[in-house]
Amino acid sequence: MIIELSPCASNRETTTVKVNGLVVTVDDVAYDLSVIPEGGSAEWEVEEGKFPIFLEDVTREKVKILYFYDADKAILNQSHNKEDYIFEVTEGEVPSPIIWREIT
Amino acid sequence: MAFIGAVGTVSVDGSNNQTGDIMQGGSNSNGYYVKFADGTLICHDKWYNSYSSPTFDSTAPWTSYTKDMSFAHSFSSSTSLAITTNAAGHYAGAYYAGLETRTDPMYYNLQTTYVKIYIDSWNQTSFNYFDVCFMAIGRWYT
């Protein structure tokens, strides 16, 4: 599955994303994409006053996820290359695209 | 006594007392941000639509297209956002960009991680290339 992370600096905890087949787990909440028909797509309905989880159309093959990162622990200027935020993962944790500050 | 820098890392404690510097700028693939110790946050970005040809909903005499543009930094969930947009196209005709707030502005103002922008063009049946900019001002803590 292709996972695109949409980076958003924040004072929240950094988002965690895991993949297990068609199940995507975001911050310990599992979303089963097998409910989407093959070849079809779904749109994430944003609840009023809540942050979206998925952005743009969701398919079985590709999802775009809102990715919070702790701005206090990261370098200020991150990559502007969208390719650096795209991963192909079939099982396991999606790596963080964020460049973190060195702890001194 | 601690010295406070003008530019660096902004932070506040649980009571919103300033514990870091006065202002902080940063960026990522969703654009740029500047945040201040008093809670003010400014995000801006531009989108060059020069790599793909979006499909427009044709409604004579204008064509429209909408796009979600994410902020480089999240706003506080209870902030009100002031957002400005502009657009320029590569075909003759008038272009206009605004917020997709024509039906329920408050609903979209509550989305503090992205803004839905629409682009209109008069007297064009199609337009494939245009640039869009936005700037959003709000608060990163309340």
Tab-separated table of C-alpha atoms in Angstrom:
chain	number	residue	atom	x	y	z
A	1	MET	CA	0.000	0.000	0.000
A	2	ILE	CA	1.223	3.472	-0.830
A	3	ILE	CA	1.135	5.766	2.187
A	4	GLU	CA	1.490	9.491	1.646
A	5	LEU	CA	2.024	11.515	4.798
A	6	SER	CA	0.892	15.139	4.834
A	7	PRO	CA	3.216	16.846	7.343
A	8	CYS	CA	1.759	19.275	9.857
A	9	ALA	CA	3.976	20.818	12.535
A	10	SER	CA	2.192	20.831	15.862
A	11	ASN	CA	2.554	20.817	19.610
A	12	ARG	CA	0.818	17.417	19.604
A	13	GLU	CA	2.434	14.015	19.813
A	14	THR	CA	3.842	12.730	16.533
A	15	THR	CA	1.397	10.573	14.585
A	16	THR	CA	2.131	6.858	14.311
A	17	VAL	CA	1.059	4.833	11.278
A	18	LYS	CA	1.141	1.057	10.855
A	19	VAL	CA	0.009	-1.181	8.012
A	20	ASN	CA	-1.163	-4.769	8.132
A	21	GLY	CA	-2.560	-5.803	4.777
A	22	LEU	CA	-5.587	-3.622	4.178
A	23	VAL	CA	-5.724	-2.420	7.775
A	24	VAL	CA	-4.144	0.957	8.452
A	25	THR	CA	-3.636	1.901	12.097
A	26	VAL	CA	-3.272	5.592	12.878
A	27	ASP	CA	-2.475	6.505	16.489
A	28	ASP	CA	-3.617	3.047	17.659
A	29	VAL	CA	-6.984	3.267	15.870
A	30	ALA	CA	-7.390	0.653	13.121
A	31	TYR	CA	-9.147	1.425	9.837
A	32	ASP	CA	-10.058	-1.550	7.650
A	33	LEU	CA	-9.888	-0.506	4.025
A	34	SER	CA	-11.356	-3.812	2.847
A	35	VAL	CA	-14.768	-2.137	3.173
A	36	ILE	CA	-13.841	-0.165	0.058
A	37	PRO	CA	-14.732	-2.153	-3.089
A	38	GLU	CA	-11.840	-3.164	-5.318
A	39	GLY	CA	-11.190	-0.379	-7.774
A	40	GLY	CA	-13.358	1.983	-5.765
A	41	SER	CA	-12.625	4.903	-3.508
A	42	ALA	CA	-14.050	6.531	-0.407
A	43	GLU	CA	-13.969	9.997	1.048
A	44	TRP	CA	-13.186	10.531	4.712
A	45	GLU	CA	-15.977	12.452	6.379
A	46	VAL	CA	-14.503	15.039	8.722
A	47	GLU	CA	-16.370	15.381	11.972
A	48	GLU	CA	-17.028	18.961	12.937
A	49	GLY	CA	-14.348	20.259	15.267
A	50	LYS	CA	-12.115	17.210	14.753
A	51	PHE	CA	-9.004	16.732	12.711
A	52	PRO	CA	-9.273	14.589	9.589
A	53	ILE	CA	-7.439	11.255	9.536
A	54	PHE	CA	-7.363	10.657	5.797
A	55	LEU	CA	-7.048	13.362	3.189
A	56	GLU	CA	-8.350	13.223	-0.374
A	57	ASP	CA	-9.853	10.012	-1.769
A	58	VAL	CA	-9.003	6.763	0.005
A	59	THR	CA	-8.480	3.580	-2.022
A	60	ARG	CA	-7.243	0.099	-1.193
A	61	GLU	CA	-3.965	0.936	-2.876
A	62	LYS	CA	-3.223	4.462	-1.645
A	63	VAL	CA	-4.045	6.670	1.305
A	64	LYS	CA	-2.975	10.154	2.293
A	65	ILE	CA	-2.763	10.665	6.034
A	66	LEU	CA	-2.541	13.846	8.117
A	67	TYR	CA	0.798	13.490	9.878
A	68	PHE	CA	1.335	15.628	12.981
A	69	TYR	CA	4.882	15.983	14.200
A	70	ASP	CA	6.201	17.591	17.350
A	71	ALA	CA	7.702	20.853	16.079
A	72	ASP	CA	9.732	21.296	19.280
A	73	LYS	CA	11.721	18.125	18.561
A	74	ALA	CA	12.183	18.576	14.816
A	75	ILE	CA	14.425	20.808	12.776
A	76	LEU	CA	12.574	23.881	11.583
A	77	ASN	CA	12.846	23.461	7.843
A	78	GLN	CA	11.841	20.008	6.652
A	79	SER	CA	11.963	18.612	3.136
A	80	HIS	CA	9.697	20.310	0.604
A	81	ASN	CA	9.903	17.314	-1.716
A	82	LYS	CA	6.598	15.455	-1.564
A	83	GLU	CA	8.339	12.254	-2.650
A	84	ASP	CA	10.128	12.194	0.709
A	85	TYR	CA	6.746	11.728	2.419
A	86	ILE	CA	5.560	8.784	0.307
A	87	PHE	CA	6.200	5.183	1.375
A	88	GLU	CA	5.202	1.790	0.054
A	89	VAL	CA	4.512	-0.455	3.024
A	90	THR	CA	2.763	-3.828	3.072
A	91	GLU	CA	3.334	-4.656	6.728
A	92	GLY	CA	4.744	-2.853	9.713
A	93	GLU	CA	5.384	0.683	10.838
A	94	VAL	CA	5.560	3.535	8.344
A	95	PRO	CA	8.851	5.367	8.861
A	96	SER	CA	8.861	8.999	9.932
A	97	PRO	CA	9.888	11.388	7.164
A	98	ILE	CA	10.720	14.074	9.710
A	99	ILE	CA	14.301	15.147	10.382
A	100	TRP	CA	14.649	15.380	14.131
A	101	ARG	CA	16.954	17.642	16.127
A	102	GLU	CA	20.100	16.105	17.492
A	103	ILE	CA	19.933	15.691	21.251
A	104	THR	CA	22.928	17.351	22.856
B	1	MET	CA	17.079	34.909	34.888
B	2	ALA	CA	16.854	33.408	31.404
B	3	PHE	CA	17.528	35.296	28.224
B	4	ILE	CA	14.814	35.193	25.586
B	5	GLY	CA	15.829	35.253	21.953
B	6	ALA	CA	13.887	37.015	19.210
B	7	VAL	CA	14.076	34.103	16.773
B	8	GLY	CA	14.341	30.465	17.775
B	9	THR	CA	11.917	27.977	19.257
B	10	VAL	CA	8.632	29.242	20.640
B	11	SER	CA	7.073	27.413	23.574
B	12	VAL	CA	4.633	28.008	26.399
B	13	ASP	CA	3.906	26.075	29.575
B	14	GLY	CA	0.562	24.669	30.655
B	15	SER	CA	-0.553	28.107	31.804
B	16	ASN	CA	0.471	29.692	28.481
B	17	ASN	CA	3.447	31.460	30.040
B	18	GLN	CA	6.234	32.043	27.545
B	19	THR	CA	9.093	29.585	28.036
B	20	GLY	CA	10.916	29.949	24.717
B	21	ASP	CA	11.789	32.562	22.162
B	22	ILE	CA	9.567	35.226	20.622
B	23	MET	CA	9.083	33.868	17.111
B	24	GLN	CA	9.743	30.663	15.182
B	25	GLY	CA	9.635	29.984	11.482
B	26	GLY	CA	9.561	26.602	9.779
B	27	SER	CA	8.498	24.768	6.661
B	28	ASN	CA	7.677	21.404	5.136
B	29	SER	CA	6.081	20.111	1.965
B	30	ASN	CA	2.831	21.861	2.931
B	31	GLY	CA	4.402	25.304	2.935
B	32	TYR	CA	5.690	27.746	5.498
B	33	TYR	CA	4.709	28.944	8.965
B	34	VAL	CA	5.657	31.613	11.462
B	35	LYS	CA	4.417	31.383	15.022
B	36	PHE	CA	4.744	33.833	17.871
B	37	ALA	CA	4.915	33.498	21.623
B	38	ASP	CA	1.613	35.389	22.021
B	39	GLY	CA	-0.153	32.544	20.173
B	40	THR	CA	-0.376	34.075	16.690
B	41	LEU	CA	0.295	31.657	13.838
B	42	ILE	CA	0.639	32.476	10.136
B	43	CYS	CA	0.725	29.748	7.468
B	44	HIS	CA	1.155	30.317	3.767
B	45	ASP	CA	1.824	28.275	0.675
B	46	LYS	CA	1.517	28.335	-3.065
B	47	TRP	CA	0.494	25.613	-5.447
B	48	TYR	CA	1.827	25.476	-8.960
B	49	ASN	CA	-0.573	23.383	-10.935
B	50	SER	CA	1.780	22.902	-13.799
B	51	TYR	CA	2.193	19.151	-13.696
B	52	SER	CA	-1.299	17.846	-14.222
B	53	SER	CA	-4.510	18.775	-15.906
B	54	PRO	CA	-7.376	18.706	-13.421
B	55	THR	CA	-10.883	17.963	-14.563
B	56	PHE	CA	-13.148	20.902	-14.004
B	57	ASP	CA	-16.843	20.980	-13.405
B	58	SER	CA	-18.010	23.037	-16.303
B	59	THR	CA	-20.845	25.370	-15.383
B	60	ALA	CA	-21.183	28.045	-18.043
B	61	PRO	CA	-20.029	30.724	-18.192
B	62	TRP	CA	-17.320	29.864	-15.729
B	63	THR	CA	-15.289	26.815	-14.780
B	64	SER	CA	-14.474	25.881	-11.211
B	65	TYR	CA	-12.083	23.613	-9.426
B	66	THR	CA	-11.632	22.909	-5.736
B	67	LYS	CA	-8.584	21.728	-3.874
B	68	ASP	CA	-7.722	21.006	-0.257
B	69	MET	CA	-4.513	22.760	0.768
B	70	SER	CA	-2.970	21.628	4.037
B	71	PHE	CA	-1.298	23.966	6.493
B	72	ALA	CA	2.366	23.510	7.388
B	73	HIS	CA	1.452	23.924	11.083
B	74	SER	CA	-1.823	23.116	12.811
B	75	PHE	CA	-3.949	25.837	14.338
B	76	SER	CA	-5.674	25.550	17.673
B	77	SER	CA	-8.961	23.707	17.314
B	78	SER	CA	-10.881	26.640	18.773
B	79	THR	CA	-9.346	29.422	16.712
B	80	SER	CA	-11.075	31.440	14.023
B	81	LEU	CA	-9.021	31.677	10.871
B	82	ALA	CA	-8.589	34.687	8.614
B	83	ILE	CA	-7.619	33.399	5.183
B	84	THR	CA	-6.830	35.187	1.962
B	85	THR	CA	-6.235	33.604	-1.433
B	86	ASN	CA	-5.316	34.613	-4.913
B	87	ALA	CA	-4.789	32.845	-8.208
B	88	ALA	CA	-3.286	33.487	-11.598
B	89	GLY	CA	-3.798	31.470	-14.761
B	90	HIS	CA	-1.941	30.929	-17.937
B	91	TYR	CA	-4.883	31.565	-20.235
B	92	ALA	CA	-6.688	34.791	-20.944
B	93	GLY	CA	-9.613	35.396	-18.685
B	94	ALA	CA	-10.324	36.368	-15.131
B	95	TYR	CA	-9.251	34.012	-12.397
B	96	TYR	CA	-10.463	34.118	-8.877
B	97	ALA	CA	-9.597	31.984	-5.885
B	98	GLY	CA	-11.527	31.905	-2.656
B	99	LEU	CA	-12.587	29.678	0.149
B	100	GLU	CA	-15.116	26.958	-0.390
B	101	THR	CA	-17.337	28.605	2.191
B	102	ARG	CA	-20.282	29.449	0.062
B	103	THR	CA	-22.644	27.097	1.816
B	104	ASP	CA	-21.421	26.970	5.397
B	105	PRO	CA	-18.400	29.127	6.243
B	106	MET	CA	-18.192	28.117	9.878
B	107	TYR	CA	-17.888	24.445	8.967
B	108	TYR	CA	-14.750	25.057	6.999
B	109	ASN	CA	-13.324	27.493	9.516
B	110	LEU	CA	-13.296	24.628	11.997
B	111	GLN	CA	-10.895	22.664	9.841
B	112	THR	CA	-7.656	23.849	11.367
B	113	THR	CA	-5.273	21.706	9.339
B	114	TYR	CA	-6.343	22.539	5.790
B	115	VAL	CA	-8.425	24.881	3.713
B	116	LYS	CA	-10.633	24.006	0.767
B	117	ILE	CA	-9.991	26.485	-2.001
B	118	TYR	CA	-11.928	26.982	-5.185
B	119	ILE	CA	-10.683	28.575	-8.369
B	120	ASP	CA	-13.073	30.135	-10.848
B	121	SER	CA	-12.343	31.316	-14.331
B	122	TRP	CA	-14.759	33.313	-16.437
B	123	ASN	CA	-15.364	32.508	-20.083
B	124	GLN	CA	-13.091	29.494	-20.130
B	125	THR	CA	-14.275	26.020	-20.979
B	126	SER	CA	-11.037	24.623	-19.609
B	127	PHE	CA	-7.896	25.864	-17.965
B	128	ASN	CA	-5.125	23.533	-17.108
B	129	TYR	CA	-2.468	25.733	-15.646
B	130	PHE	CA	-2.805	28.114	-12.763
B	131	ASP	CA	-1.045	29.090	-9.547
B	132	VAL	CA	-2.790	29.514	-6.214
B	133	CYS	CA	-1.532	31.168	-3.029
B	134	PHE	CA	-3.108	31.369	0.396
B	135	MET	CA	-2.273	32.892	3.766
B	136	ALA	CA	-4.044	31.890	6.970
B	137	ILE	CA	-3.779	33.716	10.285
B	138	GLY	CA	-5.030	32.334	13.590
B	139	ARG	CA	-3.703	31.014	16.887
B	140	TRP	CA	-1.686	27.916	17.701
B	141	TYR	CA	-2.825	27.877	21.324
B	142	THR	CA	-5.742	29.509	23.087
